[in-house]
Amino acid sequence: MRPDLLNPLFAETGSLKGVGPGLARPLEKLGLSRVRDLAYHLPDRFVSRRAVANLDEASVGEQVVVALTVREHRGASGRGPYRILADDALGNVVALVYFGRSSFTAKKQLPVGERRWVAGRLDQFGQSLQIVHPDHVAEDGAGLMGQLNEPVYPLSEGLTQGRIQALVHQAIGLLPDLPEWIEPGLVAKQGWPMWKDAVVESHRAQHPAARDRLAYDELLANALALMLVRSANRQRSGTPLVGDGRLRAKLNLPFALTGAQTRAIVEIEGDIAQGAPMLRLLQGDVGSGKTAVALHAMLVAVEAGAQAALLAPTEILARQHAETLTRMAAGTGVTIQLLTGRDKGRARESILMGLLDGSIDICVGTHAIFQDAVAYRNLGLVVIDEQHRFGVGQRLMLTQKARRTPHCLAMTATPIPRTLTLAQYGEMDVSRLDEMPPGRQAIDTRVVSQERLADVIDGIGRHIATGAQAYWVCPMVREQETEDLAAAEARHALLQERFGDTVVLVHGQLRPELKDAAMERFARGDAKLLVATTVIEVGVDVPNATLMVIEQAERFGLAQLHQLRGRVGRGSQKSTCLLLRGEALSEVGRERLALMRETQDGFQLAEEDLRLRGGGELLGTRQSGDTPFRVADFEQIARLLPLAHDDARLLMERDGGLSSPRGEAARILLYLFERDWGVQLLRGG
Ligand code: ADP
Ligand code: MG
């Protein structure tokens, strides 16, 4: 149960004054559903303005507040902006410039002949002065004088700075005082404010200590929760599984295992022979051969008389896994069955029977394999492919399916830097496949300007004329981004015009049947060009596809680019990856893409990406899902995470765990960051 103290923080944003249905979507887009979220919606930066009597007193580029009289509206012509001309006290003319829909509000706020106070940045355009999208327009200057120093918040369409400020202000008024959960010596040494002060200060002005404290809180919550999972797991009883090797002996793989694969298998065998359930992460770059490792682990379980399940994040991937495993395990006589949400009626019934009576040894599927109706005779091992798609919470639910906790092997191809591995998978032991199977060809990677699109399309034409296939990836950085989706559809239409029916489109919002049909056409080789958003990121093995084009490559994280690129270079032919970049590429952006050209080592890319982004470039360009954190940025993670880990350990091992006074406070912290699955584990035992 969440402590009552936190109730005001978990009130819905909708309960605040001035939040009508119109704000629901913009707020949801920013993930601001509760008062707590608003409190943690920290400013990107602060502006400080100067009040001036007239524009002669101001310089170009300066943030000012000035009284203006509105003279004339000039409606948007064609694609140009909406311009409102106004005079200052000396008769200097300035244009207030609005793009797109923001002109609707401006028309109402700035009637001709009226005097208004305007806050914004004074710019020069040719010979004339202008203020583009003023931050504030007010009838009365007094309010603006109180806002000469002002936070600037991340916004979504439909929200203004004024609106979000008012909401944050209300949220801050609701903050309770919370007890201190950080080790007192550390607080003193760092000069950190108490929690509530830290929130208030972070919204008021640039205050690094306050921001650090809030980031640290989040890292501590995470470290503690993971430690709780780990210790609860140690107390669980699992079933020791010791295989006799009889099935593995019949395995007839067309290759010898790499040293890294063999090491990982030995580590897994050691784990599952124990009474405590295994909790192990298998980390290995795309193509490093995780499937063969998983198969060995599952065969050990079956040799020991248990069943194994492999969970994949998508239907496409589940299907591919089932086929690959069936092929690989052909000589062993084990029964492998695919189960997805699309199996219905009699077929599904019969699969469920097989799982219950044990005639199915290995079940492969999507999360459907863990629905309530699905019961196993003796589930001993769960393998989760592409771990990052599943949160810790879901992982725990899975492992509660069986009477005895099954062993769990999670696999991920996302190369993450070591510091982040600790943050994300701190409760797990890690095996790394740091050696690629022999004979991999380097992928020829080039960075090409978006302006050369026509050449690139010609190149595709020549490529598919040879019978080879290609991928065309459009960015869809966040799910359900309608503009991105439209762009992908438009690109598909354009390419289809040129290449006809051999072009197929796949994206996250397509109905599963259509998606699978398109994928199958591509996998069979009937379709030559697959236009896709990032849904192809995981899985999908088409060796004949040897060219990949990635549009607006600068919008992707390096790890993501690397994973995408891993879709090509799978066969014996030389493969190419073209990274199309936009025009306005920053220095760091350039450097990042250059790295892609220079190395194919996923772990190195991840470390470098972290280093480059740590430089503060990241504000506003951060991608959801990059880290499990919303407050802590990359630089703070690197600097503060080790401290948080030590602190969590101190609390657990020396300071009496969660039942000590500091532990009580730490419980509140876990609820605050919704890491309360840690607490629940403690209770559930
Ligand atoms: P991933 O780690 O991305 O899941 P896969 O398991 O799909 O990688 O393996 C990629 C390819 O490499 C497959 O075609 C697989 O058969 C092959 N492979 C795996 N292990 C070896 C090995 N030791 N030697 C040669 N090829 C291998
Ligand atoms: Mg794989």
XYZ file of C-alpha atoms in Angstrom, residues 71-327:
257
model
C -0.830 48.585 -35.570
C -1.625 46.040 -38.223
C -2.194 42.312 -38.862
C -0.717 40.771 -41.982
C -2.216 37.380 -42.616
C -0.113 34.440 -43.682
C 0.560 34.464 -47.406
C 1.203 31.013 -48.829
C 3.517 29.191 -46.472
C 4.787 32.380 -44.825
C 4.127 33.253 -41.213
C 1.410 35.439 -39.715
C 2.870 38.875 -38.889
C 1.576 41.493 -36.492
C 3.199 44.933 -36.674
C 3.472 46.964 -33.478
C 5.163 50.183 -32.248
C 7.084 50.845 -29.080
C 6.882 54.144 -27.144
C 9.315 55.819 -29.583
C 7.556 54.589 -32.687
C 10.067 51.810 -33.493
C 8.268 49.142 -35.509
C 8.612 45.495 -34.559
C 6.978 42.475 -36.181
C 5.520 39.752 -33.973
C 5.821 36.599 -36.039
C 3.730 33.454 -35.706
C 3.979 30.191 -37.573
C 1.226 27.644 -37.982
C -1.655 27.431 -35.629
C -0.182 29.626 -32.934
C -1.495 32.590 -34.960
C -5.068 31.788 -33.858
C -4.309 32.762 -30.268
C -2.204 35.707 -31.363
C -5.101 37.199 -33.312
C -7.190 37.257 -30.175
C -4.432 38.440 -27.876
C -3.284 41.349 -30.014
C -6.214 43.445 -31.311
C -5.293 46.433 -33.486
C -5.018 49.716 -31.594
C -4.483 48.115 -28.160
C -1.413 48.294 -25.966
C 0.116 44.992 -24.818
C 3.133 43.883 -22.831
C 5.194 41.418 -24.797
C 7.988 39.133 -23.563
C 10.345 37.441 -25.983
C 13.637 37.551 -27.811
C 14.320 40.574 -29.971
C 15.711 39.562 -33.360
C 16.625 41.307 -36.551
C 15.383 40.119 -39.930
C 16.853 42.079 -42.812
C 16.367 45.705 -41.824
C 13.439 45.123 -39.488
C 13.053 44.080 -35.876
C 11.011 41.067 -34.952
C 10.016 38.828 -32.087
C 9.210 35.282 -33.191
C 6.603 33.514 -31.080
C 6.623 35.825 -28.049
C 6.738 33.846 -24.793
C 4.056 36.007 -23.208
C 1.520 38.624 -24.204
C -0.289 40.433 -21.376
C -2.675 43.359 -21.020
C -1.030 44.399 -17.823
C 2.726 44.533 -17.315
C 2.782 43.784 -13.603
C 2.571 40.014 -14.051
C 5.404 39.958 -16.568
C 7.641 42.007 -14.300
C 7.406 39.165 -11.806
C 8.579 36.763 -14.489
C 11.812 38.317 -15.565
C 13.490 35.056 -14.588
C 11.604 32.162 -15.918
C 11.928 28.406 -16.388
C 11.498 27.038 -19.902
C 9.753 23.681 -19.952
C 9.578 20.927 -22.541
C 6.214 21.331 -24.276
C 3.916 19.313 -26.482
C 1.503 20.656 -29.077
C -1.398 22.406 -27.374
C 0.568 23.531 -24.332
C 2.148 26.923 -23.703
C 4.866 27.919 -21.265
C 2.306 29.922 -19.313
C -0.026 26.939 -18.991
C 2.601 24.503 -17.890
C 4.059 27.008 -15.461
C 0.687 27.473 -13.827
C 0.271 23.717 -13.486
C 3.739 23.185 -12.066
C 3.055 26.003 -9.650
C -0.080 24.270 -8.402
C 1.768 20.976 -8.125
C 4.500 22.560 -6.050
C 1.874 23.924 -3.682
C 0.782 20.345 -2.994
C 4.198 18.895 -2.136
C 4.382 17.219 1.255
C 7.518 17.230 3.399
C 9.154 13.845 3.101
C 11.624 12.237 5.495
C 15.266 11.937 4.413
C 16.176 8.628 2.791
C 19.706 9.454 1.745
C 22.588 8.607 4.049
C 23.057 11.801 6.161
C 26.831 11.920 5.670
C 26.375 11.980 1.895
C 23.721 14.710 1.988
C 26.039 16.890 4.079
C 29.069 16.216 1.928
C 27.246 17.026 -1.322
C 25.408 20.023 0.124
C 22.095 18.699 -1.142
C 18.767 20.278 -0.108
C 15.946 18.235 1.408
C 13.611 16.631 -1.130
C 10.890 19.272 -1.155
C 13.355 22.162 -1.307
C 15.193 20.400 -4.096
C 12.019 20.209 -6.184
C 11.107 23.831 -5.527
C 14.617 25.092 -6.272
C 14.908 23.054 -9.453
C 11.909 24.893 -10.858
C 13.033 28.313 -9.662
C 16.554 28.717 -10.982
C 19.638 26.926 -12.223
C 20.527 24.888 -9.138
C 22.861 21.968 -9.865
C 22.844 20.609 -6.308
C 19.052 20.454 -6.276
C 18.924 18.728 -9.684
C 21.598 16.279 -8.587
C 19.678 15.394 -5.499
C 16.532 14.620 -7.463
C 18.502 12.514 -9.920
C 20.222 10.734 -7.091
C 16.855 9.916 -5.495
C 15.780 8.212 -8.662
C 19.011 6.261 -8.980
C 18.816 5.221 -5.345
C 15.224 4.038 -5.754
C 16.280 1.977 -8.712
C 19.339 0.506 -7.012
C 17.329 -0.415 -3.928
C 14.520 -2.016 -5.883
C 16.951 -4.123 -7.876
C 18.724 -5.197 -4.711
C 15.410 -6.213 -3.194
C 14.591 -8.284 -6.260
C 17.944 -9.962 -6.052
C 17.646 -10.829 -2.405
C 14.040 -11.997 -2.717
C 15.097 -14.179 -5.599
C 17.815 -15.748 -3.523
C 15.239 -16.794 -0.957
C 12.916 -18.370 -3.499
C 13.008 -22.031 -4.164
C 13.536 -23.179 -7.667
C 14.246 -26.621 -9.009
C 17.840 -27.627 -9.589
C 18.094 -28.837 -13.178
C 20.965 -31.093 -14.095
C 21.002 -32.466 -17.624
C 22.671 -35.718 -18.628
C 23.679 -34.465 -22.069
C 21.693 -37.070 -24.008
C 19.736 -34.507 -26.061
C 22.627 -32.159 -26.606
C 24.636 -35.107 -27.912
C 22.080 -35.513 -30.715
C 22.239 -31.884 -31.636
C 23.738 -31.482 -35.061
C 24.615 -27.823 -35.515
C 26.344 -26.841 -38.758
C 29.003 -24.894 -36.833
C 31.230 -25.138 -33.788
C 30.315 -22.902 -30.848
C 32.465 -19.859 -30.252
C 34.444 -19.587 -27.037
C 32.025 -16.957 -25.763
C 29.015 -19.183 -26.463
C 30.630 -22.097 -24.654
C 31.467 -19.918 -21.655
C 27.908 -18.607 -21.452
C 26.482 -22.130 -21.626
C 28.772 -23.283 -18.818
C 27.689 -20.320 -16.680
C 24.022 -21.072 -17.305
C 24.439 -24.779 -16.547
C 26.123 -23.844 -13.284
C 23.257 -21.529 -12.335
C 20.368 -23.834 -13.061
C 21.951 -26.710 -11.227
C 21.401 -24.637 -8.065
C 18.302 -24.482 -5.874
C 17.936 -20.702 -6.139
C 16.368 -19.678 -9.438
C 18.752 -18.318 -12.030
C 18.424 -14.664 -12.958
C 20.909 -14.159 -15.763
C 21.242 -11.730 -18.627
C 22.833 -12.878 -21.865
C 24.159 -9.817 -23.599
C 25.377 -10.192 -27.150
C 25.445 -8.113 -30.235
C 23.139 -8.838 -33.136
C 24.406 -11.990 -34.815
C 26.538 -13.120 -31.907
C 24.586 -16.360 -31.682
C 22.324 -16.047 -28.670
C 19.794 -18.492 -30.095
C 22.212 -21.406 -29.990
C 22.998 -20.597 -26.362
C 19.302 -20.469 -25.511
C 18.734 -23.792 -27.230
C 21.470 -25.459 -25.197
C 20.017 -24.070 -21.987
C 16.532 -25.285 -22.896
C 17.815 -28.724 -23.777
C 19.462 -28.996 -20.364
C 16.065 -28.260 -18.816
C 14.361 -30.883 -20.966
C 17.058 -33.449 -20.212
C 16.333 -32.815 -16.552
C 12.649 -33.597 -17.125
C 11.353 -30.035 -17.158
C 9.773 -27.815 -19.811
C 11.197 -24.599 -21.182
C 9.521 -21.528 -22.644
C 10.933 -18.886 -24.927
C 9.251 -15.523 -24.931
C 9.660 -13.159 -27.863
C 8.512 -9.542 -28.086
C 6.660 -9.856 -31.402
C 4.758 -12.496 -33.336
C 7.158 -12.263 -36.243
C 10.069 -12.984 -34.018
C 8.304 -15.794 -32.160
C 7.532 -17.477 -35.461
C 11.128 -17.162 -36.639
C 12.445 -18.530 -33.370
C 10.109 -21.509 -33.509
C 11.269 -22.319 -37.030
C 14.962 -21.885 -36.256
C 14.800 -23.939 -33.079
C 12.790 -26.700 -34.729
C 15.360 -26.893 -37.498
